[in-house]
PDB file of C-alpha atoms in Angstrom:
ATOM      1  CA  UNK A  16     -25.433  -0.225 -25.844  1.00 43.00           C
ATOM      2  CA  UNK A  17     -21.779  -0.411 -24.872  1.00 70.00           C
ATOM      3  CA  UNK A  18     -20.307  -3.126 -22.715  1.00 90.00           C
ATOM      4  CA  UNK A  19     -17.549  -3.196 -20.150  1.00 96.00           C
ATOM      5  CA  UNK A  20     -15.494  -6.379 -20.235  1.00 96.00           C
ATOM      6  CA  UNK A  21     -13.477  -7.547 -17.247  1.00 96.00           C
ATOM      7  CA  UNK A  22     -10.274  -9.281 -18.270  1.00 96.00           C
ATOM      8  CA  UNK A  23      -6.866 -10.452 -17.156  1.00 97.00           C
ATOM      9  CA  UNK A  24      -3.567 -10.293 -19.007  1.00 97.00           C
ATOM     10  CA  UNK A  25      -2.301 -13.561 -20.472  1.00 95.00           C
ATOM     11  CA  UNK A  26       0.188 -14.069 -17.651  1.00 95.00           C
ATOM     12  CA  UNK A  27      -2.522 -13.476 -15.036  1.00 95.00           C
ATOM     13  CA  UNK A  28      -0.581 -10.686 -13.325  1.00 97.00           C
ATOM     14  CA  UNK A  29      -3.032  -7.867 -14.064  1.00 98.00           C
ATOM     15  CA  UNK A  30      -6.799  -7.549 -14.086  1.00 98.00           C
ATOM     16  CA  UNK A  31      -8.529  -4.687 -15.858  1.00 98.00           C
ATOM     17  CA  UNK A  32     -11.776  -3.450 -17.334  1.00 98.00           C
ATOM     18  CA  UNK A  33     -12.225  -2.085 -20.828  1.00 98.00           C
ATOM     19  CA  UNK A  34     -14.787  -0.825 -23.304  1.00 98.00           C
ATOM     20  CA  UNK A  35     -14.497   0.036 -26.974  1.00 96.00           C
ATOM     21  CA  UNK A  36     -12.767  -1.406 -30.023  1.00 94.00           C
ATOM     22  CA  UNK A  37      -9.354  -3.019 -29.698  1.00 93.00           C
ATOM     23  CA  UNK A  38      -8.099  -0.974 -32.664  1.00 94.00           C
ATOM     24  CA  UNK A  39      -9.240   2.402 -31.269  1.00 96.00           C
ATOM     25  CA  UNK A  40      -6.744   4.803 -29.638  1.00 96.00           C
ATOM     26  CA  UNK A  41      -6.147   3.838 -26.022  1.00 98.00           C
ATOM     27  CA  UNK A  42      -7.303   5.867 -23.038  1.00 98.00           C
ATOM     28  CA  UNK A  43      -5.986   4.281 -19.841  1.00 98.00           C
ATOM     29  CA  UNK A  44      -7.328   5.142 -16.368  1.00 98.00           C
ATOM     30  CA  UNK A  45      -5.348   4.641 -13.144  1.00 98.00           C
ATOM     31  CA  UNK A  46      -7.251   4.695  -9.858  1.00 98.00           C
ATOM     32  CA  UNK A  47      -6.350   5.980  -6.420  1.00 98.00           C
ATOM     33  CA  UNK A  48      -5.512   4.184  -3.179  1.00 97.00           C
ATOM     34  CA  UNK A  49      -9.183   3.677  -2.306  1.00 97.00           C
ATOM     35  CA  UNK A  50     -10.292   2.619  -5.779  1.00 98.00           C
ATOM     36  CA  UNK A  51     -10.041  -0.143  -8.339  1.00 98.00           C
ATOM     37  CA  UNK A  52     -10.827  -0.522 -12.030  1.00 98.00           C
ATOM     38  CA  UNK A  53     -14.566  -0.262 -11.337  1.00 98.00           C
ATOM     39  CA  UNK A  54     -14.070   3.285 -10.069  1.00 98.00           C
ATOM     40  CA  UNK A  55     -14.022   4.324 -13.745  1.00 98.00           C
ATOM     41  CA  UNK A  56     -17.241   2.560 -14.747  1.00 97.00           C
ATOM     42  CA  UNK A  57     -18.819   5.832 -15.867  1.00 97.00           C
ATOM     43  CA  UNK A  58     -15.740   6.865 -17.824  1.00 98.00           C
ATOM     44  CA  UNK A  59     -15.460   3.516 -19.621  1.00 98.00           C
ATOM     45  CA  UNK A  60     -19.090   3.781 -20.644  1.00 96.00           C
ATOM     46  CA  UNK A  61     -18.743   7.413 -21.734  1.00 97.00           C
ATOM     47  CA  UNK A  62     -15.495   7.178 -23.696  1.00 97.00           C
ATOM     48  CA  UNK A  63     -15.795   3.628 -24.996  1.00 96.00           C
ATOM     49  CA  UNK A  64     -17.573   4.732 -28.162  1.00 94.00           C
ATOM     50  CA  UNK A  65     -14.495   6.553 -29.504  1.00 95.00           C
ATOM     51  CA  UNK A  66     -11.594   5.097 -27.527  1.00 97.00           C
ATOM     52  CA  UNK A  67     -10.287   1.803 -26.301  1.00 97.00           C
ATOM     53  CA  UNK A  68     -11.021   2.816 -22.720  1.00 98.00           C
ATOM     54  CA  UNK A  69      -9.077   0.746 -20.188  1.00 98.00           C
ATOM     55  CA  UNK A  70      -9.004   0.835 -16.387  1.00 98.00           C
ATOM     56  CA  UNK A  71      -6.384  -1.276 -14.634  1.00 97.00           C
ATOM     57  CA  UNK A  72      -6.414  -2.753 -11.174  1.00 98.00           C
ATOM     58  CA  UNK A  73      -3.182  -1.632  -9.520  1.00 98.00           C
ATOM     59  CA  UNK A  74      -0.986  -4.462  -8.206  1.00 98.00           C
ATOM     60  CA  UNK A  75      -2.700  -5.831  -5.111  1.00 98.00           C
ATOM     61  CA  UNK A  76      -6.164  -4.648  -6.222  1.00 98.00           C
ATOM     62  CA  UNK A  77      -8.923  -6.655  -7.877  1.00 97.00           C
ATOM     63  CA  UNK A  78      -7.336  -9.661  -9.548  1.00 96.00           C
ATOM     64  CA  UNK A  79      -3.909  -8.042  -9.981  1.00 98.00           C
ATOM     65  CA  UNK A  80      -1.038  -9.730  -8.192  1.00 98.00           C
ATOM     66  CA  UNK A  81       0.640  -7.682  -5.450  1.00 98.00           C
ATOM     67  CA  UNK A  82       4.223  -6.504  -5.743  1.00 97.00           C
ATOM     68  CA  UNK A  83       6.891  -7.912  -3.475  1.00 96.00           C
ATOM     69  CA  UNK A  84       7.987  -4.357  -2.615  1.00 96.00           C
ATOM     70  CA  UNK A  85       5.743  -1.370  -3.281  1.00 97.00           C
ATOM     71  CA  UNK A  86       7.027   2.041  -4.362  1.00 96.00           C
ATOM     72  CA  UNK A  87       5.882   4.591  -6.910  1.00 97.00           C
ATOM     73  CA  UNK A  88       8.813   3.557  -9.112  1.00 97.00           C
ATOM     74  CA  UNK A  89       7.839  -0.120  -8.867  1.00 98.00           C
ATOM     75  CA  UNK A  90       4.223   0.735  -9.688  1.00 98.00           C
ATOM     76  CA  UNK A  91       5.357   2.716 -12.743  1.00 98.00           C
ATOM     77  CA  UNK A  92       7.372  -0.291 -13.897  1.00 98.00           C
ATOM     78  CA  UNK A  93       4.292  -2.471 -13.394  1.00 98.00           C
ATOM     79  CA  UNK A  94       2.230  -0.052 -15.481  1.00 98.00           C
ATOM     80  CA  UNK A  95       4.794  -0.266 -18.261  1.00 98.00           C
ATOM     81  CA  UNK A  96       4.575  -4.085 -18.213  1.00 97.00           C
ATOM     82  CA  UNK A  97       0.782  -3.913 -18.243  1.00 98.00           C
ATOM     83  CA  UNK A  98       0.679  -1.622 -21.291  1.00 98.00           C
ATOM     84  CA  UNK A  99       3.210  -3.812 -23.100  1.00 97.00           C
ATOM     85  CA  UNK A 100       1.082  -6.894 -22.512  1.00 96.00           C
ATOM     86  CA  UNK A 101      -1.932  -5.128 -24.010  1.00 96.00           C
ATOM     87  CA  UNK A 102       0.060  -4.055 -27.059  1.00 95.00           C
ATOM     88  CA  UNK A 103      -0.573  -0.394 -26.266  1.00 96.00           C
ATOM     89  CA  UNK A 104       1.973   2.273 -27.196  1.00 95.00           C
ATOM     90  CA  UNK A 105       1.772   5.977 -26.350  1.00 96.00           C
ATOM     91  CA  UNK A 106      -1.725   5.927 -24.841  1.00 98.00           C
ATOM     92  CA  UNK A 107      -3.443   8.830 -23.142  1.00 98.00           C
ATOM     93  CA  UNK A 108      -2.854   8.102 -19.449  1.00 98.00           C
ATOM     94  CA  UNK A 109      -5.387   9.440 -16.932  1.00 98.00           C
ATOM     95  CA  UNK A 110      -4.008   9.126 -13.410  1.00 98.00           C
ATOM     96  CA  UNK A 111      -6.156   9.924 -10.391  1.00 98.00           C
ATOM     97  CA  UNK A 112      -4.492  10.589  -7.010  1.00 98.00           C
ATOM     98  CA  UNK A 113      -1.711   7.990  -6.567  1.00 98.00           C
ATOM     99  CA  UNK A 114      -2.457   6.980 -10.154  1.00 98.00           C
ATOM    100  CA  UNK A 115      -1.320  10.456 -11.181  1.00 98.00           C
ATOM    101  CA  UNK A 116       1.927   9.981  -9.263  1.00 98.00           C
ATOM    102  CA  UNK A 117       2.536   6.734 -11.143  1.00 98.00           C
ATOM    103  CA  UNK A 118       1.922   8.529 -14.455  1.00 98.00           C
ATOM    104  CA  UNK A 119       4.400  11.268 -13.525  1.00 98.00           C
ATOM    105  CA  UNK A 120       7.013   8.682 -12.590  1.00 98.00           C
ATOM    106  CA  UNK A 121       6.607   6.727 -15.821  1.00 98.00           C
ATOM    107  CA  UNK A 122       6.648   9.736 -18.153  1.00 98.00           C
ATOM    108  CA  UNK A 123       9.564  11.392 -16.326  1.00 96.00           C
ATOM    109  CA  UNK A 124      11.557   8.210 -16.922  1.00 95.00           C
ATOM    110  CA  UNK A 125      10.286   7.530 -20.450  1.00 95.00           C
ATOM    111  CA  UNK A 126       9.157  10.509 -22.487  1.00 90.00           C
ATOM    112  CA  UNK A 127       7.637   8.209 -25.127  1.00 94.00           C
ATOM    113  CA  UNK A 128       5.500   6.277 -22.654  1.00 97.00           C
ATOM    114  CA  UNK A 129       2.382   8.373 -23.324  1.00 98.00           C
ATOM    115  CA  UNK A 130       0.927  10.465 -26.093  1.00 97.00           C
ATOM    116  CA  UNK A 131      -0.743  12.719 -23.530  1.00 98.00           C
ATOM    117  CA  UNK A 132      -1.445  12.666 -19.791  1.00 98.00           C
ATOM    118  CA  UNK A 133      -4.117  13.822 -17.378  1.00 98.00           C
ATOM    119  CA  UNK A 134      -3.007  14.396 -13.784  1.00 98.00           C
ATOM    120  CA  UNK A 135      -6.246  14.395 -11.822  1.00 98.00           C
ATOM    121  CA  UNK A 136      -6.346  15.433  -8.174  1.00 98.00           C
ATOM    122  CA  UNK A 137      -2.782  14.377  -7.536  1.00 98.00           C
ATOM    123  CA  UNK A 138       0.519  15.869  -6.430  1.00 96.00           C
ATOM    124  CA  UNK A 139       4.145  15.944  -7.586  1.00 97.00           C
ATOM    125  CA  UNK A 140       5.368  15.278  -4.033  1.00 94.00           C
ATOM    126  CA  UNK A 141       4.331  13.796  -0.724  1.00 89.00           C
ATOM    127  CA  UNK A 142       7.243  15.293   1.157  1.00 65.00           C
ATOM    128  CA  UNK A 143      10.084  13.958   3.270  1.00 60.00           C
ATOM    129  CA  UNK A 144       9.634  10.644   5.131  1.00 54.00           C
ATOM    130  CA  UNK A 145      10.719  12.338   8.369  1.00 61.00           C
ATOM    131  CA  UNK A 146       8.225  15.208   7.988  1.00 64.00           C
ATOM    132  CA  UNK A 147       5.626  15.627  10.753  1.00 76.00           C
ATOM    133  CA  UNK A 148       2.747  16.220   8.338  1.00 74.00           C
ATOM    134  CA  UNK A 149       3.571  13.081   6.387  1.00 78.00           C
ATOM    135  CA  UNK A 150       3.794  10.930   9.533  1.00 77.00           C
ATOM    136  CA  UNK A 151       0.519  12.362  10.859  1.00 83.00           C
ATOM    137  CA  UNK A 152      -1.242  11.729   7.539  1.00 82.00           C
ATOM    138  CA  UNK A 153      -0.170   8.075   7.430  1.00 85.00           C
ATOM    139  CA  UNK A 154      -0.934   7.553  11.116  1.00 84.00           C
ATOM    140  CA  UNK A 155      -4.442   8.963  10.701  1.00 85.00           C
ATOM    141  CA  UNK A 156      -5.140   6.602   7.793  1.00 87.00           C
ATOM    142  CA  UNK A 157      -3.606   3.458   9.277  1.00 93.00           C
ATOM    143  CA  UNK A 158      -4.406   4.004  12.965  1.00 93.00           C
ATOM    144  CA  UNK A 159      -7.991   2.686  12.741  1.00 93.00           C
ATOM    145  CA  UNK A 160      -6.737  -0.492  11.032  1.00 95.00           C
ATOM    146  CA  UNK A 161      -4.113  -0.905  13.748  1.00 93.00           C
ATOM    147  CA  UNK A 162      -6.956  -0.767  16.275  1.00 95.00           C
ATOM    148  CA  UNK A 163      -8.787  -3.609  14.541  1.00 96.00           C
ATOM    149  CA  UNK A 164     -11.208  -1.813  12.246  1.00 96.00           C
ATOM    150  CA  UNK A 165     -11.804  -3.049   8.697  1.00 97.00           C
ATOM    151  CA  UNK A 166     -11.792  -1.402   5.295  1.00 97.00           C
ATOM    152  CA  UNK A 167     -15.479  -2.189   4.830  1.00 97.00           C
ATOM    153  CA  UNK A 168     -16.282  -0.585   8.168  1.00 97.00           C
ATOM    154  CA  UNK A 169     -14.139   2.471   7.471  1.00 96.00           C
ATOM    155  CA  UNK A 170     -15.295   3.008   3.878  1.00 97.00           C
ATOM    156  CA  UNK A 171     -18.416   5.171   4.509  1.00 97.00           C
ATOM    157  CA  UNK A 172     -16.532   7.599   6.741  1.00 96.00           C
ATOM    158  CA  UNK A 173     -13.446   7.754   4.535  1.00 96.00           C
ATOM    159  CA  UNK A 174     -15.513   8.486   1.434  1.00 98.00           C
ATOM    160  CA  UNK A 175     -17.584  11.115   3.238  1.00 97.00           C
ATOM    161  CA  UNK A 176     -14.379  12.964   4.153  1.00 96.00           C
ATOM    162  CA  UNK A 177     -13.172  12.960   0.544  1.00 97.00           C
ATOM    163  CA  UNK A 178     -16.163  14.202  -1.447  1.00 98.00           C
ATOM    164  CA  UNK A 179     -17.325  17.752  -2.065  1.00 97.00           C
ATOM    165  CA  UNK A 180     -20.761  19.301  -2.645  1.00 96.00           C
ATOM    166  CA  UNK A 181     -23.753  17.331  -3.960  1.00 95.00           C
ATOM    167  CA  UNK A 182     -22.010  14.091  -4.958  1.00 97.00           C
ATOM    168  CA  UNK A 183     -23.838  11.830  -7.368  1.00 97.00           C
ATOM    169  CA  UNK A 184     -25.685   9.186  -5.263  1.00 97.00           C
ATOM    170  CA  UNK A 185     -24.721   6.290  -7.536  1.00 97.00           C
ATOM    171  CA  UNK A 186     -21.145   7.514  -7.701  1.00 97.00           C
ATOM    172  CA  UNK A 187     -21.051   7.816  -3.923  1.00 97.00           C
ATOM    173  CA  UNK A 188     -22.238   4.223  -3.566  1.00 98.00           C
ATOM    174  CA  UNK A 189     -19.598   3.131  -6.071  1.00 98.00           C
ATOM    175  CA  UNK A 190     -16.884   4.974  -4.141  1.00 98.00           C
ATOM    176  CA  UNK A 191     -17.909   3.247  -0.903  1.00 98.00           C
ATOM    177  CA  UNK A 192     -17.934  -0.155  -2.597  1.00 98.00           C
ATOM    178  CA  UNK A 193     -14.488   0.403  -4.112  1.00 98.00           C
ATOM    179  CA  UNK A 194     -13.034   1.554  -0.804  1.00 98.00           C
ATOM    180  CA  UNK A 195     -14.577  -1.372   1.067  1.00 98.00           C
ATOM    181  CA  UNK A 196     -13.068  -3.828  -1.428  1.00 98.00           C
ATOM    182  CA  UNK A 197      -9.467  -2.641  -0.991  1.00 98.00           C
ATOM    183  CA  UNK A 198      -7.398  -5.371   0.692  1.00 97.00           C
ATOM    184  CA  UNK A 199      -5.991  -4.067   3.962  1.00 97.00           C
ATOM    185  CA  UNK A 200      -2.462  -5.136   3.013  1.00 97.00           C
ATOM    186  CA  UNK A 201      -2.670  -3.212  -0.264  1.00 98.00           C
ATOM    187  CA  UNK A 202      -4.037  -0.101   1.440  1.00 97.00           C
ATOM    188  CA  UNK A 203      -1.186  -0.161   3.944  1.00 96.00           C
ATOM    189  CA  UNK A 204       1.443  -0.752   1.266  1.00 96.00           C
ATOM    190  CA  UNK A 205       0.166   2.039  -0.969  1.00 96.00           C
ATOM    191  CA  UNK A 206       0.008   4.507   1.912  1.00 94.00           C
ATOM    192  CA  UNK A 207       3.611   3.762   2.803  1.00 91.00           C
ATOM    193  CA  UNK A 208       4.642   4.046  -0.859  1.00 94.00           C
ATOM    194  CA  UNK A 209       3.741   7.738  -0.692  1.00 92.00           C
ATOM    195  CA  UNK A 210       6.480   8.458   1.801  1.00 88.00           C
ATOM    196  CA  UNK A 211       9.346  10.346   0.245  1.00 84.00           C
ATOM    197  CA  UNK A 212       7.729  10.661  -3.195  1.00 93.00           C
ATOM    198  CA  UNK A 213       8.976  13.885  -4.775  1.00 94.00           C
ATOM    199  CA  UNK A 214       9.055  14.579  -8.521  1.00 96.00           C
ATOM    200  CA  UNK A 215       8.788  18.355  -8.353  1.00 96.00           C
ATOM    201  CA  UNK A 216      12.108  18.760 -10.133  1.00 95.00           C
ATOM    202  CA  UNK A 217      10.923  16.391 -12.873  1.00 96.00           C
ATOM    203  CA  UNK A 218       7.833  18.405 -13.846  1.00 97.00           C
ATOM    204  CA  UNK A 219       9.641  20.343 -16.616  1.00 96.00           C
ATOM    205  CA  UNK A 220      10.500  16.966 -18.192  1.00 93.00           C
ATOM    206  CA  UNK A 221       6.828  16.067 -18.729  1.00 96.00           C
ATOM    207  CA  UNK A 222       6.906  17.223 -22.341  1.00 94.00           C
ATOM    208  CA  UNK A 223       3.674  15.708 -23.614  1.00 97.00           C
ATOM    209  CA  UNK A 224       0.234  17.349 -23.860  1.00 97.00           C
ATOM    210  CA  UNK A 225      -0.938  17.547 -20.248  1.00 98.00           C
ATOM    211  CA  UNK A 226      -4.122  18.415 -18.388  1.00 98.00           C
ATOM    212  CA  UNK A 227      -3.848  19.127 -14.668  1.00 98.00           C
ATOM    213  CA  UNK A 228      -7.329  18.650 -13.217  1.00 98.00           C
ATOM    214  CA  UNK A 229      -8.233  19.839  -9.720  1.00 98.00           C
ATOM    215  CA  UNK A 230     -11.301  19.856  -7.483  1.00 98.00           C
ATOM    216  CA  UNK A 231     -12.170  23.104  -5.722  1.00 98.00           C
ATOM    217  CA  UNK A 232     -13.124  21.281  -2.481  1.00 98.00           C
ATOM    218  CA  UNK A 233     -10.265  18.766  -2.584  1.00 97.00           C
ATOM    219  CA  UNK A 234      -8.212  18.922   0.610  1.00 94.00           C
ATOM    220  CA  UNK A 235      -5.892  16.022  -0.309  1.00 93.00           C
ATOM    221  CA  UNK A 236      -4.672  17.658  -3.531  1.00 96.00           C
ATOM    222  CA  UNK A 237      -5.639  21.323  -3.055  1.00 96.00           C
ATOM    223  CA  UNK A 238      -6.425  23.326  -6.172  1.00 98.00           C
ATOM    224  CA  UNK A 239      -3.828  26.093  -5.508  1.00 97.00           C
ATOM    225  CA  UNK A 240      -1.088  23.477  -5.273  1.00 97.00           C
ATOM    226  CA  UNK A 241      -2.261  21.850  -8.507  1.00 98.00           C
ATOM    227  CA  UNK A 242      -2.315  25.235 -10.258  1.00 98.00           C
ATOM    228  CA  UNK A 243       1.338  25.754  -9.297  1.00 97.00           C
ATOM    229  CA  UNK A 244       2.075  22.239 -10.514  1.00 98.00           C
ATOM    230  CA  UNK A 245       0.554  23.038 -13.908  1.00 98.00           C
ATOM    231  CA  UNK A 246       2.743  26.133 -14.213  1.00 98.00           C
ATOM    232  CA  UNK A 247       5.870  23.962 -14.004  1.00 98.00           C
ATOM    233  CA  UNK A 248       4.810  21.534 -16.756  1.00 98.00           C
ATOM    234  CA  UNK A 249       5.571  22.921 -20.232  1.00 97.00           C
ATOM    235  CA  UNK A 250       2.354  23.876 -22.019  1.00 97.00           C
ATOM    236  CA  UNK A 251       0.077  22.197 -19.494  1.00 98.00           C
ATOM    237  CA  UNK A 252      -3.611  23.049 -19.389  1.00 98.00           C
ATOM    238  CA  UNK A 253      -5.269  23.528 -15.990  1.00 98.00           C
ATOM    239  CA  UNK A 254      -8.908  23.081 -15.037  1.00 98.00           C
ATOM    240  CA  UNK A 255     -10.639  23.219 -11.654  1.00 98.00           C
ATOM    241  CA  UNK A 256     -14.021  21.616 -11.001  1.00 98.00           C
ATOM    242  CA  UNK A 257     -16.202  23.761  -8.714  1.00 97.00           C
ATOM    243  CA  UNK A 258     -17.676  22.068  -5.652  1.00 97.00           C
ATOM    244  CA  UNK A 259     -15.756  18.846  -6.270  1.00 98.00           C
ATOM    245  CA  UNK A 260     -13.755  16.985  -3.644  1.00 98.00           C
ATOM    246  CA  UNK A 261     -11.105  14.307  -4.157  1.00 98.00           C
ATOM    247  CA  UNK A 262     -13.161  11.664  -5.975  1.00 98.00           C
ATOM    248  CA  UNK A 263     -14.235  13.532  -9.116  1.00 98.00           C
ATOM    249  CA  UNK A 264     -14.567  10.522 -11.459  1.00 98.00           C
ATOM    250  CA  UNK A 265     -17.193   9.042  -9.136  1.00 98.00           C
ATOM    251  CA  UNK A 266     -18.675  11.952  -7.191  1.00 98.00           C
ATOM    252  CA  UNK A 267     -19.240  14.228 -10.195  1.00 98.00           C
ATOM    253  CA  UNK A 268     -18.728  12.064 -13.305  1.00 98.00           C
ATOM    254  CA  UNK A 269     -20.458  14.517 -15.631  1.00 97.00           C
ATOM    255  CA  UNK A 270     -18.061  17.343 -14.788  1.00 98.00           C
ATOM    256  CA  UNK A 271     -15.047  15.050 -14.884  1.00 98.00           C
ATOM    257  CA  UNK A 272     -16.014  13.531 -18.242  1.00 98.00           C
ATOM    258  CA  UNK A 273     -16.693  16.938 -19.792  1.00 98.00           C
ATOM    259  CA  UNK A 274     -13.303  18.298 -18.718  1.00 98.00           C
ATOM    260  CA  UNK A 275     -11.545  15.202 -20.019  1.00 98.00           C
ATOM    261  CA  UNK A 276     -13.480  15.260 -23.307  1.00 98.00           C
ATOM    262  CA  UNK A 277     -12.582  18.918 -23.846  1.00 98.00           C
ATOM    263  CA  UNK A 278      -8.904  18.094 -23.374  1.00 98.00           C
ATOM    264  CA  UNK A 279      -9.003  15.043 -25.640  1.00 98.00           C
ATOM    265  CA  UNK A 280     -10.585  17.160 -28.387  1.00 97.00           C
ATOM    266  CA  UNK A 281      -7.484  19.394 -28.407  1.00 96.00           C
ATOM    267  CA  UNK A 282      -5.014  16.570 -28.979  1.00 95.00           C
ATOM    268  CA  UNK A 283      -3.284  16.206 -32.341  1.00 85.00           C
ATOM    269  CA  UNK A 284      -3.526  12.826 -34.005  1.00 68.00           C
ATOM    270  CA  UNK A 285       0.125  12.188 -33.117  1.00 55.00           C
ATOM    271  CA  UNK A 286      -0.725  12.369 -29.401  1.00 59.00           C
ATOM    272  CA  UNK A 287      -3.137   9.470 -29.665  1.00 58.00           C
ATOM    273  CA  UNK A 288      -2.050   5.910 -29.071  1.00 50.00           C
ATOM    274  CA  UNK A 289      -0.420   3.680 -31.601  1.00 50.00           C
ATOM    275  CA  UNK A 290      -1.262   0.076 -30.860  1.00 45.00           C
ATOM    276  CA  UNK A 291      -1.741  -3.385 -32.179  1.00 40.00           C
ATOM    277  CA  UNK A 292      -4.696  -5.610 -31.434  1.00 43.00           C
ATOM    278  CA  UNK A 293      -4.542  -6.896 -27.865  1.00 45.00           C
ATOM    279  CA  UNK A 294      -2.231  -9.920 -27.990  1.00 40.00           C
ATOM    280  CA  UNK A 295      -2.525 -11.066 -24.430  1.00 42.00           C
ATOM    281  CA  UNK A 296      -5.826 -10.376 -22.713  1.00 48.00           C
ATOM    282  CA  UNK A 297      -8.190 -13.093 -21.615  1.00 44.00           C
ATOM    283  CA  UNK A 298     -11.768 -12.717 -20.340  1.00 44.00           C
ATOM    284  CA  UNK A 299     -12.059 -12.764 -16.552  1.00 44.00           C
ATOM    285  CA  UNK A 300     -15.592 -12.046 -15.390  1.00 38.00           C
ATOM    286  CA  UNK A 301     -17.503 -11.673 -18.637  1.00 38.00           C
ATOM    287  CA  UNK A 302     -19.167  -8.393 -19.550  1.00 33.00           C
ATOM    288  CA  UNK A 303     -21.428  -5.868 -17.910  1.00 31.00           C
ATOM    289  CA  UNK A 304     -24.003  -4.175 -20.112  1.00 29.00           C
ATOM    290  CA  UNK A 305     -24.239  -0.444 -19.601  1.00 26.00           C
ATOM    291  CA  UNK A 306     -26.868   1.817 -21.060  1.00 26.00           C
TER     292      UNK A 306
END
């Protein structure tokens, strides 16, 4: 039986979940706007036997302290600080949705920040802040909160809009719970952080082994767009999960894990993390046994 431990960094700034040996190569998961570290429960359990599988809580999520000013660049800097505190160098970074944007930002700035990356159901750009589509997207997401609704009340409907065909019932429940737990202030800040994000010109600089992973039924990060994204990243692999919406790690964990495992099996030893034993993590909420 493997266990998932919930911890905080020594300075208390970041909370995270992990499974596996501290001396194993690191596989780090970054969640989306409606998630948290628990969104990757299935992945931590699945990959913890061979990897040091880690899922962070973004700043403002779980027990992680919020940032004074939120942007994709600031989140990438926070990720760099988080990895440094864990003693992790050149991990495999798996970024889902906004997590994938953060991964792009970090690796575009620092080519040695990762041994390999997975860009799952994400985008290299959100467009111009003055664009009509961008304003409408943000207004549709924040309007209900402006009218007094709550994240817990909105969660079932938001999740239902995001998933594809035949989602896993337990994964669906997990997705609702994660969405309901997002602090309203963090949700608002992350939505606004999308405005103006555009790294399309940086894609050719992502010169590490890369998997671009799409969902066929994903309307937030459409598969054709992600296929074009993969074409601009040198040597990138592309995979599309049939019937899957925007929440693949939770809605169809078997398909997501299989695609990720296939990619990890192709990596040379040099693409795997170099790390020391964790110098700065402290237990937070104990452990959760998983079969």
